Amino acid sequence: MAKNQAVSPLRNITDLAEAYNPPDQYFVADQLLPRLSVEGTRFAYLTFDTIRQRLLNDIQRAPGADVNEVEWDVTENTDMTKERAVSALIDRKTVRDFGRAVAEERAVQAVRTQILLQSENRAKDLLQTTGNYPSSSYYTTLSASTDKWDDFENSDPEDDVRTGIDQILSEATVMPNTICIPWEVATKFAQHPVIRDLQVRDGGGNSSSALAMNDRAGLPSSMWGLNVVVPKVTYVSSNAGATETNAFMWGKSVWIGYVTSTPSVTLPSFGYNFTALTQTFSMGNTGRAGGGEFVEGYEDQVYKVVGQRMGYLIQTVVT
């Protein structure tokens, strides 16, 4: 919150804000990095090197013999969440022209979208930063034009995906269950002969029905045993004052990984969103002449990788 906005006590409007603007389905961060509530800004968490299941010599034991011990390869860590705040003025002209409710809603939407946008960007950076993986065996770049998935004649996306699946399964000993295919990739990938054949093999019908547009750009909800997630978030990529241009946030890289369906500090997943404070909205007055009311939104959280070996990144998969 800006210093000149601390004039009057803030009034919590979280319930009102959620009624104004439900979560946008285009944002996928929570689907890839599940939220885990923590009690304070400093928290403890576990990192999982691999899910080890050794073959015990014999479960049966003689009287007085030691019990076989199952090995857990985990490390306890501590970190801190980070608070972020965004504010937007309630436009007085909008109040006059359309009423206060409309003006409040627009301010709430602006704040909430900005919070979601920033959070989505941090999630994207976590998944697409090669330094978050244990070695170069967990990521690859499709540099040759013939390897890119929009070269329908020469590329083999199924082989690329299965390489990632095998890498995670053999090293983390967990089966990945999610593939994140950004919209820019999905719109081209859906036309690839591999996908058309996959649809037919899985009973998806002929090629025309396989390419029917949906919220996944025509892709099925599951491929190769992986849930398909297609982020569609865009943002203004131009500098302030320049001609406005938009870009897709998630770019042209595909991520494969394991995402738990039951988030817990004791359960493995590629990563988590450790949250001390979910989105909270307040309203106040700047004390400026004529009013200057504003809406402010807060969030206190941090994204962390907890299972490095449970993800695989394929970079620049289309031209």
Backbone as numpy.savetxt, mean C-alpha at the origin, in Angstrom:
# Nx Ny Nz CAx CAy CAz Cx Cy Cz
0.25 21.84 11.98 -0.60 23.03 11.98 0.28 24.28 11.98
-0.01 25.23 11.12 0.76 26.47 11.05 0.59 27.26 12.34
1.62 28.06 12.70 1.59 28.79 13.95 0.41 29.75 14.04
0.06 30.38 12.92 -1.03 31.35 12.97 -2.41 30.69 13.01
-2.42 29.36 13.12 -3.69 28.66 13.19 -3.99 28.16 14.60
-3.18 28.54 15.58 -3.35 28.06 16.94 -4.08 29.07 17.82
-4.93 29.87 17.22 -5.57 30.96 17.94 -6.72 30.46 18.80
-7.57 29.60 18.27 -8.72 29.13 19.02 -8.63 27.64 19.26
-9.26 27.12 20.33 -9.25 25.68 20.57 -9.85 24.93 19.38
-9.28 23.78 19.08 -9.78 22.99 17.96 -10.97 22.13 18.39
-11.95 22.02 17.52 -13.14 21.22 17.78 -13.05 19.95 16.94
-13.12 18.80 17.59 -13.01 17.52 16.89 -14.21 17.31 15.99
-13.96 17.04 14.71 -15.05 16.79 13.75 -14.80 15.48 13.01
-14.13 14.52 13.65 -13.77 13.28 12.96 -15.00 12.55 12.42
-16.02 12.40 13.25 -17.23 11.70 12.80 -17.88 12.41 11.62
-17.93 13.73 11.70 -18.50 14.52 10.62 -17.67 14.37 9.35
-16.35 14.38 9.50 -15.47 14.27 8.34 -15.62 12.93 7.65
-15.76 11.87 8.43 -15.92 10.54 7.83 -17.25 10.42 7.09
-18.27 11.12 7.59 -19.56 11.12 6.91 -19.47 11.90 5.60
-18.69 12.99 5.62 -18.53 13.80 4.41 -17.82 13.02 3.30
-16.80 12.24 3.67 -15.92 11.70 2.65 -15.43 10.31 3.02
-16.12 9.25 2.61 -15.66 7.90 2.92 -14.33 7.61 2.22
-13.59 6.60 2.67 -12.28 6.29 2.08 -12.39 6.03 0.58
-11.39 6.49 -0.14 -11.37 6.35 -1.60 -10.83 4.97 -1.96
-11.59 4.22 -2.76 -11.20 2.86 -3.11 -9.95 2.82 -3.98
-9.53 3.93 -4.54 -8.34 3.92 -5.37 -7.07 3.72 -4.55
-7.11 4.03 -3.26 -5.94 3.90 -2.42 -5.82 2.47 -1.92
-4.60 1.89 -2.01 -4.43 0.47 -1.71 -3.41 0.21 -0.62
-2.86 1.23 0.02 -1.80 1.04 1.00 -2.20 0.04 2.08
-3.42 0.15 2.59 -3.85 -0.74 3.67 -4.02 -2.18 3.20
-4.21 -2.39 1.90 -4.32 -3.75 1.39 -2.97 -4.44 1.31
-1.90 -3.66 1.20 -0.56 -4.21 1.03 0.24 -4.19 2.32
0.01 -3.16 3.14 0.71 -3.00 4.41 -0.35 -2.80 5.49
-0.87 -3.88 6.07 -1.99 -3.78 7.01 -1.66 -2.90 8.21
-2.70 -2.25 8.74 -2.53 -1.39 9.92 -2.48 -2.23 11.19
-1.56 -1.83 12.08 -1.48 -2.40 13.41 -1.51 -1.25 14.41
-2.47 -1.25 15.30 -2.57 -0.18 16.29 -1.52 -0.40 17.38
-0.82 0.69 17.73 0.14 0.66 18.83 -0.30 1.68 19.87
0.03 1.43 21.13 -0.50 2.25 22.21 0.15 3.62 22.31
1.38 3.75 21.89 2.07 5.03 21.98 2.97 5.25 20.79
3.61 6.41 20.76 4.46 6.73 19.62 5.69 5.83 19.57
6.19 5.36 20.72 7.29 4.39 20.72 6.69 2.99 20.89
7.12 2.08 20.04 6.53 0.75 20.06 7.59 -0.30 19.75
7.30 -1.54 20.11 8.17 -2.68 19.82 7.51 -3.53 18.74
8.33 -4.12 17.88 7.80 -4.99 16.83 8.83 -6.06 16.50
8.39 -7.10 15.82 9.25 -8.21 15.45 9.55 -8.17 13.96
10.76 -8.57 13.59 11.10 -8.80 12.19 11.35 -10.29 12.01
10.90 -10.81 10.87 10.95 -12.24 10.60 11.92 -12.49 9.45
13.02 -13.19 9.75 13.97 -13.50 8.69 13.40 -14.54 7.75
12.84 -15.58 8.33 12.21 -16.63 7.55 11.32 -17.43 8.49
10.42 -18.20 7.95 9.58 -19.07 8.76 10.22 -20.45 8.75
11.02 -20.72 9.76 11.79 -21.97 9.79 10.93 -23.12 10.33
10.93 -24.22 9.62 10.27 -25.43 10.10 11.25 -26.58 9.90
12.06 -26.83 10.91 13.05 -27.90 10.80 12.40 -29.26 11.08
12.95 -30.29 10.47 12.48 -31.64 10.71 13.07 -32.14 12.03
12.22 -32.32 13.04 12.69 -32.81 14.32 13.05 -34.28 14.23
14.05 -34.69 15.03 14.52 -36.08 14.95 13.41 -37.06 15.29
12.68 -36.76 16.35 11.61 -37.67 16.76 10.76 -36.93 17.78
9.47 -36.92 17.55 8.58 -36.26 18.49 8.51 -37.03 19.81
8.56 -38.37 19.72 8.48 -39.19 20.93 9.77 -39.06 21.72
9.69 -39.04 23.05 10.89 -38.94 23.86 10.80 -39.94 25.02
11.92 -40.37 25.43 12.01 -41.28 26.57 11.90 -40.49 27.87
11.47 -41.11 28.95 11.40 -40.42 30.23 12.75 -39.78 30.61
12.67 -38.50 30.96 13.88 -37.78 31.36 14.63 -37.14 30.21
14.24 -37.42 28.95 14.94 -36.83 27.80 14.45 -35.40 27.56
15.29 -34.62 26.90 14.91 -33.24 26.60 13.81 -33.20 25.54
13.02 -32.14 25.61 11.96 -31.93 24.63 12.55 -31.25 23.40
12.14 -31.68 22.22 12.57 -31.00 21.01 12.05 -29.56 21.00
12.87 -28.63 20.56 12.50 -27.21 20.57 12.34 -26.70 19.14
11.22 -26.04 18.89 10.97 -25.43 17.58 11.69 -24.07 17.53
12.38 -23.81 16.43 13.18 -22.60 16.32 12.36 -21.46 15.70
12.45 -20.28 16.30 11.85 -19.06 15.75 12.98 -18.12 15.39
12.99 -17.69 14.15 14.05 -16.78 13.70 13.46 -15.37 13.62
13.33 -14.71 14.76 12.76 -13.37 14.82 13.67 -12.46 15.62
13.53 -11.17 15.38 14.30 -10.16 16.10 13.35 -9.10 16.62
13.54 -8.68 17.87 12.70 -7.63 18.43 13.36 -6.28 18.19
12.56 -5.33 17.75 13.04 -3.99 17.43 12.13 -2.95 18.09
12.59 -1.72 18.15 11.76 -0.61 18.60 11.87 0.53 17.60
10.81 1.31 17.50 10.79 2.46 16.61 9.76 3.45 17.12
9.60 4.55 16.41 8.62 5.56 16.79 7.75 5.92 15.59
6.46 6.14 15.85 5.58 6.63 14.80 5.87 8.11 14.54
5.36 8.62 13.44 5.60 10.02 13.06 4.26 10.71 12.82
4.06 11.83 13.52 2.80 12.56 13.36 2.88 13.50 12.18
1.80 13.53 11.42 1.71 14.43 10.27 0.37 15.14 10.32
0.35 16.40 9.90 -0.87 17.19 9.93 -0.99 18.00 8.65
-2.21 18.12 8.17 -2.52 18.89 6.96 -3.74 19.75 7.26
-3.76 20.98 6.76 -4.91 21.84 7.00 -5.37 22.49 5.69
-6.63 22.92 5.68 -7.20 23.63 4.52 -8.20 24.65 5.04
-8.16 25.85 4.48 -9.10 26.90 4.87 -10.50 26.57 4.35
-11.50 26.93 5.14 -12.90 26.86 4.69 -13.18 28.11 3.89
-13.37 27.93 2.59 -13.48 29.08 1.69 -14.76 29.88 1.96
-14.58 31.16 2.27 -15.74 32.00 2.62 -16.65 32.26 1.43
-16.08 32.34 0.23 -16.92 32.54 -0.96 -17.81 31.32 -1.19
-17.27 30.13 -0.97 -18.08 28.92 -1.10 -19.20 28.90 -0.07
-18.89 29.39 1.14 -19.93 29.48 2.17 -21.07 30.36 1.69
-20.73 31.51 1.10 -21.76 32.44 0.63 -22.56 31.86 -0.53
-21.87 31.22 -1.46 -22.51 30.77 -2.69 -23.26 29.44 -2.54
-22.70 28.54 -1.74 -23.27 27.18 -1.68 -23.65 26.72 -0.28
-23.31 27.50 0.72 -23.64 27.12 2.09 -22.46 26.56 2.84
-22.56 26.60 4.16 -21.45 26.20 5.00 -21.13 24.71 4.88
-22.17 23.87 4.78 -21.93 22.43 4.71 -21.07 22.06 3.50
-21.35 22.68 2.37 -20.57 22.40 1.16 -19.13 22.87 1.34
-18.94 24.04 1.92 -17.59 24.57 2.14 -16.79 23.69 3.08
-17.44 23.21 4.15 -16.77 22.32 5.09 -16.38 21.01 4.40
-17.31 20.48 3.62 -17.05 19.21 2.95 -15.86 19.32 2.01
-15.79 20.42 1.26 -14.66 20.60 0.34 -13.34 20.68 1.09
-13.32 21.37 2.24 -12.09 21.47 3.02 -11.70 20.10 3.58
-12.69 19.36 4.07 -12.43 18.02 4.61 -11.88 17.11 3.51
-12.50 17.15 2.35 -12.05 16.30 1.24 -10.62 16.63 0.85
-10.29 17.93 0.81 -8.93 18.33 0.45 -7.92 17.80 1.46
-8.25 17.93 2.75 -7.35 17.47 3.80 -7.22 15.95 3.78
-8.35 15.28 3.72 -8.33 13.82 3.77 -7.60 13.23 2.57
-7.87 13.77 1.39 -7.20 13.26 0.19 -5.69 13.45 0.30
-5.27 14.60 0.83 -3.84 14.86 0.97 -3.19 13.87 1.94
-3.87 13.58 3.06 -3.35 12.61 4.02 -3.22 11.23 3.37
-4.29 10.81 2.68 -4.27 9.52 2.00 -3.18 9.47 0.93
-3.03 10.57 0.20 -2.04 10.64 -0.87 -0.63 10.48 -0.32
-0.34 11.19 0.76 0.99 11.10 1.35 1.25 9.71 1.91
0.24 9.14 2.56 0.37 7.80 3.11 0.59 6.77 2.01
-0.15 6.90 0.92 -0.01 6.00 -0.22 1.40 6.09 -0.81
1.93 7.30 -0.89 3.26 7.50 -1.45 4.33 6.85 -0.58
4.17 6.93 0.75 5.13 6.28 1.64 5.07 4.76 1.49
3.85 4.21 1.33 3.71 2.77 1.13 4.37 2.36 -0.19
4.13 3.13 -1.23 4.73 2.83 -2.53 6.26 2.84 -2.44
6.80 3.85 -1.78 8.26 3.94 -1.64 8.82 2.75 -0.88
8.10 2.30 0.15 8.58 1.17 0.94 8.68 -0.08 0.07
7.65 -0.33 -0.73 7.62 -1.54 -1.55 8.58 -1.46 -2.73
8.83 -0.25 -3.25 9.61 -0.13 -4.48 11.05 0.33 -4.25
11.51 0.40 -3.02 12.90 0.74 -2.72 13.70 -0.54 -2.58
14.67 -0.76 -3.46 15.40 -2.03 -3.47 16.19 -2.25 -2.19
16.55 -1.17 -1.49 17.27 -1.33 -0.24 16.47 -1.98 0.86
15.17 -2.12 0.68 14.31 -2.78 1.67 14.27 -4.30 1.49
15.04 -4.81 0.53 15.10 -6.24 0.29 16.49 -6.75 0.66
16.60 -8.02 1.07 17.88 -8.52 1.58 19.00 -8.62 0.55
18.63 -8.79 -0.73 19.66 -8.90 -1.77 19.00 -8.68 -3.13
19.84 -8.64 -4.17 19.34 -8.44 -5.52 18.57 -9.63 -6.04
18.55 -10.72 -5.30 17.75 -11.89 -5.70 16.26 -11.64 -5.52
15.91 -10.54 -4.83 14.51 -10.24 -4.53 13.95 -9.11 -5.40
14.71 -8.70 -6.40 14.19 -7.71 -7.34 14.92 -7.85 -8.67
14.23 -7.42 -9.71 14.82 -7.46 -11.03 14.27 -6.29 -11.84
15.00 -5.88 -12.87 14.58 -4.80 -13.75 14.49 -5.34 -15.18
13.34 -5.13 -15.81 13.17 -5.57 -17.19 13.72 -4.49 -18.11
15.01 -4.56 -18.36 15.70 -3.51 -19.13 15.49 -3.66 -20.63
15.55 -4.87 -21.13 15.41 -5.09 -22.57 13.97 -4.87 -23.01
13.80 -4.21 -24.13 12.45 -3.92 -24.62 11.66 -5.20 -24.90
12.38 -6.27 -25.29 11.69 -7.52 -25.59 11.19 -8.24 -24.33
11.72 -7.84 -23.16 11.28 -8.45 -21.91 10.07 -7.74 -21.30
9.81 -6.53 -21.75 8.73 -5.75 -21.16 7.37 -6.32 -21.57
6.43 -6.22 -20.66 5.16 -6.93 -20.82 4.27 -6.36 -21.92
4.59 -5.19 -22.45 3.82 -4.70 -23.57 4.41 -5.14 -24.91
5.46 -5.95 -24.88 5.92 -6.65 -26.07 5.22 -8.01 -26.05
4.07 -8.08 -26.67 3.22 -9.26 -26.58 3.83 -10.48 -27.25
4.76 -10.26 -28.16 5.31 -11.38 -28.91 6.45 -12.06 -28.17
7.30 -11.27 -27.48 8.53 -11.84 -26.92 8.53 -11.99 -25.39
7.80 -11.18 -24.69 7.87 -11.20 -23.23 7.11 -12.39 -22.64
7.50 -12.74 -21.42 6.84 -13.85 -20.73 6.56 -13.43 -19.29
5.48 -12.67 -19.06 5.19 -12.18 -17.71 4.93 -13.30 -16.71
4.35 -14.41 -17.19 4.09 -15.52 -16.27 5.40 -16.07 -15.71
6.42 -16.17 -16.52 7.72 -16.64 -16.05 8.33 -15.65 -15.06
8.18 -14.35 -15.34 8.71 -13.33 -14.42 8.03 -13.43 -13.05
6.70 -13.61 -13.07 5.96 -13.69 -11.81 6.33 -14.96 -11.06
6.42 -16.08 -11.77 6.72 -17.34 -11.10 8.14 -17.33 -10.52
9.06 -16.60 -11.14 10.40 -16.44 -10.57 10.31 -15.78 -9.19
9.47 -14.75 -9.09 9.28 -14.08 -7.82 8.62 -14.97 -6.79
7.60 -15.72 -7.22 6.91 -16.64 -6.31 7.89 -17.68 -5.77
8.69 -18.26 -6.66 9.64 -19.29 -6.24 10.70 -18.73 -5.30
11.13 -17.50 -5.54 12.15 -16.90 -4.68 11.62 -16.73 -3.26
10.40 -16.23 -3.12 9.81 -16.02 -1.80 9.56 -17.37 -1.12
9.00 -18.31 -1.87 8.66 -19.61 -1.28 9.90 -20.35 -0.81
10.97 -20.30 -1.59 12.17 -21.07 -1.24 12.96 -20.42 -0.11
12.97 -19.08 -0.04 13.80 -18.40 0.95 13.04 -18.04 2.22
11.79 -17.63 2.09 10.99 -17.27 3.28 10.13 -18.41 3.75
10.04 -19.46 2.95 9.20 -20.63 3.20 7.76 -20.23 3.51
7.28 -19.25 2.78 5.88 -18.84 2.86 5.40 -18.57 1.44
4.17 -18.96 1.13 3.64 -18.76 -0.21 3.11 -17.35 -0.34
3.62 -16.55 -1.28 3.06 -15.21 -1.47 1.59 -15.29 -1.88
0.83 -14.27 -1.55 -0.62 -14.31 -1.83 -1.13 -13.05 -2.51
-0.24 -12.11 -2.87 -0.68 -10.83 -3.41 0.25 -10.37 -4.52
-0.34 -9.79 -5.56 0.44 -9.13 -6.61 -0.15 -7.75 -6.83
0.69 -6.73 -6.80 0.29 -5.34 -7.00 0.71 -4.91 -8.40
-0.29 -4.65 -9.25 -0.04 -4.30 -10.65 -0.61 -2.90 -10.89
0.22 -1.86 -10.94 -0.29 -0.50 -11.12 -1.12 -0.35 -12.40
-2.00 0.64 -12.38 -2.93 0.85 -13.48 -2.23 0.97 -14.82
-1.12 1.71 -14.88 -0.38 1.88 -16.15 0.08 0.54 -16.70
0.41 -0.38 -15.82 0.81 -1.72 -16.24 -0.40 -2.57 -16.58
-1.41 -2.50 -15.72 -2.58 -3.38 -15.85 -3.31 -3.18 -17.17
-3.43 -1.94 -17.64 -4.18 -1.69 -18.87 -3.51 -2.36 -20.07
-2.19 -2.49 -20.04 -1.47 -3.17 -21.13 -1.37 -4.67 -20.87
-1.13 -5.01 -19.61 -0.98 -6.40 -19.22 -2.24 -7.20 -19.51
-3.41 -6.57 -19.35 -4.68 -7.26 -19.59 -4.83 -7.71 -21.03
-4.07 -7.09 -21.95 -4.16 -7.45 -23.36 -3.15 -8.51 -23.77
-2.26 -8.88 -22.84 -1.20 -9.83 -23.18 -1.79 -11.23 -23.44
-1.28 -11.93 -24.45 -1.78 -13.27 -24.73 -1.73 -14.21 -23.53
-0.74 -14.04 -22.66 -0.65 -14.88 -21.47 -1.90 -14.72 -20.60
-2.35 -13.48 -20.46 -3.53 -13.22 -19.63 -4.78 -13.74 -20.32
-4.87 -13.56 -21.63 -6.03 -14.07 -22.37 -6.12 -15.59 -22.23
-4.98 -16.26 -22.37 -4.97 -17.72 -22.24 -5.31 -18.13 -20.81
-4.81 -17.37 -19.83 -5.08 -17.68 -18.44 -6.58 -17.59 -18.14
-7.23 -16.58 -18.70 -8.66 -16.42 -18.52 -9.41 -17.63 -19.08
-9.01 -18.08 -20.25 -9.68 -19.21 -20.88 -9.45 -20.49 -20.08
-8.20 -20.71 -19.65 -7.87 -21.92 -18.88 -8.64 -21.97 -17.57
-8.84 -20.79 -16.96 -9.53 -20.73 -15.67 -11.03 -20.58 -15.81
-11.54 -20.73 -17.03 -12.98 -20.64 -17.23 -13.49 -19.23 -17.33
-12.60 -18.29 -17.71 -13.00 -16.90 -17.77 -13.67 -16.52 -19.07
-13.85 -17.48 -19.97 -14.53 -17.16 -21.22 -13.56 -16.81 -22.33
-14.08 -16.20 -23.39 -13.23 -15.88 -24.52 -12.46 -14.59 -24.26
-11.62 -14.23 -25.20 -10.72 -13.09 -24.99 -11.47 -11.78 -24.81
-12.63 -11.65 -25.47 -13.35 -10.38 -25.35 -13.89 -10.18 -23.93
-14.42 -11.27 -23.31 -14.91 -11.13 -21.94 -13.74 -10.99 -20.97
-12.60 -11.59 -21.32 -11.44 -11.49 -20.44 -10.96 -10.05 -20.35
-11.20 -9.28 -21.39 -10.70 -7.90 -21.42 -11.77 -6.90 -21.02
-12.92 -7.37 -20.53 -13.95 -6.43 -20.09 -13.39 -5.53 -18.99
-13.57 -4.22 -19.13 -13.00 -3.27 -18.18 -13.69 -3.39 -16.83
-12.88 -3.43 -15.78 -13.39 -3.41 -14.41 -12.45 -2.55 -13.59
-12.57 -2.61 -12.26 -11.70 -1.77 -11.44 -10.27 -2.28 -11.39
-10.00 -3.39 -12.10 -8.64 -3.91 -12.24 -8.17 -3.83 -13.68
-8.78 -2.96 -14.47 -8.41 -2.74 -15.88 -8.63 -3.98 -16.73
-9.54 -4.85 -16.31 -9.83 -6.05 -17.08 -9.14 -7.29 -16.56
-8.28 -7.15 -15.55 -7.59 -8.31 -15.00 -8.53 -9.08 -14.07
-8.32 -10.39 -13.93 -9.13 -11.17 -12.99 -8.75 -10.81 -11.55
-9.56 -11.22 -10.60 -9.30 -10.89 -9.20 -8.16 -11.71 -8.61
-7.82 -12.83 -9.28 -6.74 -13.68 -8.79 -6.01 -14.30 -9.98
-4.69 -14.35 -9.89 -3.86 -15.00 -10.91 -2.73 -15.74 -10.21
-2.48 -16.97 -10.63 -1.39 -17.77 -10.07 -1.49 -17.89 -8.55
-2.72 -17.89 -8.04 -2.90 -17.98 -6.60 -2.64 -16.68 -5.86
-2.51 -15.58 -6.59 -2.21 -14.27 -5.99 -3.41 -13.35 -6.14
-3.80 -12.70 -5.06 -4.84 -11.67 -5.14 -4.31 -10.47 -5.92
-5.09 -10.00 -6.87 -4.66 -8.91 -7.74 -5.10 -7.56 -7.15
-4.14 -6.69 -6.89 -4.40 -5.34 -6.39 -3.91 -4.35 -7.45
-4.81 -3.45 -7.88 -4.48 -2.50 -8.94 -4.65 -1.07 -8.42
-3.56 -0.43 -8.00 -3.66 0.97 -7.56 -3.88 1.91 -8.74
-4.75 2.90 -8.53 -5.09 3.84 -9.60 -4.88 5.30 -9.19
-4.16 5.53 -8.12 -4.02 6.88 -7.58 -3.18 7.76 -8.51
-3.67 8.97 -8.76 -2.91 9.96 -9.52 -2.63 11.16 -8.63
-1.64 11.95 -9.03 -1.29 13.17 -8.29 -0.79 14.22 -9.27
-0.76 15.46 -8.83 -0.24 16.55 -9.67 1.28 16.49 -9.60
1.93 16.17 -10.71 3.37 15.97 -10.73 4.14 17.23 -11.11
3.45 18.27 -11.57 4.13 19.51 -11.98 4.39 20.40 -10.77
5.37 21.28 -10.89 5.68 22.23 -9.83 4.60 23.30 -9.74
4.48 23.88 -8.56 3.50 24.95 -8.37 3.77 26.10 -9.34
2.72 26.58 -9.99 2.85 27.69 -10.93 3.06 27.24 -12.36
3.49 26.01 -12.56 3.70 25.49 -13.92 2.40 24.91 -14.45
2.39 24.62 -15.76 1.23 23.97 -16.35 0.97 22.64 -15.65
-0.26 22.45 -15.19 -0.56 21.29 -14.37 -0.54 20.00 -15.18
0.18 19.01 -14.67 0.21 17.69 -15.27 -0.02 16.65 -14.18
-0.67 15.56 -14.55 -0.95 14.50 -13.60 -0.13 13.26 -13.94
0.13 12.45 -12.92 0.88 11.20 -13.11 0.31 10.13 -12.20
0.48 8.87 -12.61 0.09 7.76 -11.75 1.17 7.54 -10.71
0.77 7.47 -9.44 1.73 7.41 -8.36 2.57 6.14 -8.37
1.94 4.99 -8.65 2.64 3.71 -8.46 3.55 3.34 -9.62
3.54 4.12 -10.70 4.50 3.90 -11.77 4.33 2.59 -12.51
5.45 1.95 -12.87 5.42 0.81 -13.78 6.14 -0.41 -13.21
6.14 -0.52 -11.89 6.79 -1.66 -11.24 5.75 -2.53 -10.56
5.96 -3.84 -10.60 5.03 -4.82 -10.03 5.65 -5.43 -8.78
4.81 -5.58 -7.75 5.27 -6.16 -6.48 4.52 -7.45 -6.19
5.24 -8.45 -5.75 4.66 -9.73 -5.33 5.05 -9.94 -3.88
4.11 -10.40 -3.06 4.49 -10.61 -1.67 3.43 -11.32 -0.85
3.79 -11.53 0.40 2.88 -12.16 1.35 2.30 -11.07 2.25
0.97 -10.99 2.30 0.25 -10.03 3.14 -0.67 -10.82 4.06
-0.47 -10.73 5.36 -1.29 -11.49 6.28 -2.73 -10.96 6.29
-3.67 -11.86 6.49 -5.07 -11.45 6.61 -5.46 -11.21 8.06
-4.54 -11.52 8.98 -4.80 -11.33 10.41 -3.63 -10.58 11.03
-3.58 -9.27 10.85 -2.43 -8.48 11.33 -2.20 -8.66 12.84
-0.97 -8.92 13.18 -0.58 -9.08 14.59 0.93 -8.89 14.67
1.39 -8.34 15.77 2.82 -8.10 15.94 3.59 -9.42 15.96
2.91 -10.54 16.25 3.58 -11.83 16.30 3.45 -12.62 15.01
2.76 -12.07 14.01 2.55 -12.79 12.76 3.31 -12.12 11.62
3.93 -12.91 10.75 4.72 -12.33 9.65 3.86 -11.76 8.54
4.40 -10.77 7.87 3.86 -10.17 6.67 5.03 -9.40 6.08
4.94 -8.98 4.83 6.07 -8.21 4.30 6.27 -6.93 5.11
5.18 -6.25 5.43 5.30 -5.01 6.20 4.00 -4.65 6.87
4.08 -3.68 7.78 2.91 -3.20 8.51 2.91 -1.67 8.54
1.71 -1.15 8.77 1.54 0.27 9.07 1.25 0.36 10.57
2.27 0.71 11.34 2.10 0.84 12.79 1.49 2.21 13.08
0.27 2.21 13.63 -0.52 3.42 13.76 -0.83 3.72 15.22
-0.37 4.88 15.69 -0.71 5.33 17.04 -1.98 6.17 17.03
-2.23 6.86 15.91 -3.42 7.70 15.79 -3.91 7.63 14.36
-5.14 7.15 14.16 -5.73 7.13 12.82 -6.17 8.54 12.45
-6.71 8.67 11.26 -7.09 10.01 10.79 -8.07 10.67 11.75
-7.67 11.83 12.26 -8.48 12.62 13.18 -8.61 14.02 12.62
-9.83 14.56 12.63 -10.08 15.87 12.03 -10.57 16.85 13.08
-10.13 18.09 12.95 -10.54 19.17 13.86 -10.86 20.41 13.04
-11.57 21.33 13.69 -11.91 22.60 13.06 -11.55 23.73 14.01
-11.02 24.82 13.48 -10.63 25.95 14.31 -10.69 27.25 13.54
-10.20 28.31 14.17 -10.23 29.64 13.57 -8.84 30.24 13.66
-8.37 30.80 12.56 -7.03 31.37 12.52 -6.93 32.70 13.25
-8.07 33.33 13.51 -8.04 34.65 14.12 -7.83 35.77 13.13
-7.85 35.43 11.84 -7.69 36.46 10.81 -8.96 37.29 10.69
-8.82 38.47 10.16 -9.98 39.36 9.98 -11.02 38.67 9.11
-12.26 38.69 9.57 -13.34 38.12 8.79 -13.51 36.63 8.96
-12.76 36.03 9.88 -12.96 34.60 10.13 -11.70 33.80 9.95
-11.54 33.21 8.78 -10.36 32.37 8.55 -10.47 31.01 9.22
-11.63 30.37 9.13 -11.79 29.04 9.70 -11.07 27.99 8.84
-10.67 26.93 9.49 -9.91 25.90 8.78 -10.27 24.53 9.32
-9.99 23.52 8.49 -10.09 22.11 8.89 -8.68 21.55 8.91
-8.39 20.76 9.94 -7.06 20.16 10.06 -7.20 18.66 10.28
-6.34 17.91 9.63 -6.34 16.46 9.78 -5.00 15.97 10.28
-5.03 14.95 11.16 -3.82 14.39 11.73 -3.74 12.90 11.42
-2.52 12.40 11.42 -2.29 10.96 11.40 -0.93 10.71 12.02
-0.83 9.66 12.84 0.42 9.35 13.54 0.74 7.89 13.28
1.65 7.62 12.34 1.93 6.25 11.95 3.28 6.14 11.28
3.73 4.91 11.04 4.96 4.68 10.30 4.87 3.31 9.62
5.37 3.23 8.39 5.44 1.96 7.67 6.79 1.29 7.95
6.75 -0.02 8.22 7.97 -0.76 8.47 7.92 -2.10 7.73
9.06 -2.50 7.16 9.21 -3.85 6.62 9.55 -4.77 7.78
8.78 -5.85 7.92 9.07 -6.82 8.99 9.47 -8.18 8.44
9.20 -8.42 7.14 9.59 -9.69 6.53 10.24 -9.44 5.18
11.52 -9.07 5.18 12.21 -8.69 3.95 12.13 -9.75 2.86
12.17 -11.01 3.26 12.21 -12.10 2.28 10.83 -12.46 1.74
9.82 -11.74 2.19 8.44 -12.05 1.80 7.93 -11.14 0.70
8.83 -10.49 -0.02 8.45 -9.63 -1.13 9.41 -9.77 -2.30
8.92 -9.44 -3.49 9.73 -9.51 -4.70 9.27 -8.39 -5.63
10.22 -7.65 -6.20 9.92 -6.46 -7.00 10.38 -6.66 -8.44
9.48 -6.40 -9.39 9.82 -6.42 -10.82 9.68 -4.98 -11.32
10.80 -4.38 -11.70 10.81 -2.96 -12.02 10.65 -2.71 -13.52
10.00 -1.58 -13.83 9.80 -1.07 -15.21 9.34 -2.19 -16.14
8.17 -2.72 -15.88 7.72 -3.89 -16.66 7.08 -3.51 -17.99
6.76 -2.23 -18.20 6.27 -1.78 -19.50 7.04 -0.52 -19.90
6.98 -0.21 -21.19 7.69 0.97 -21.68 6.97 2.24 -21.26
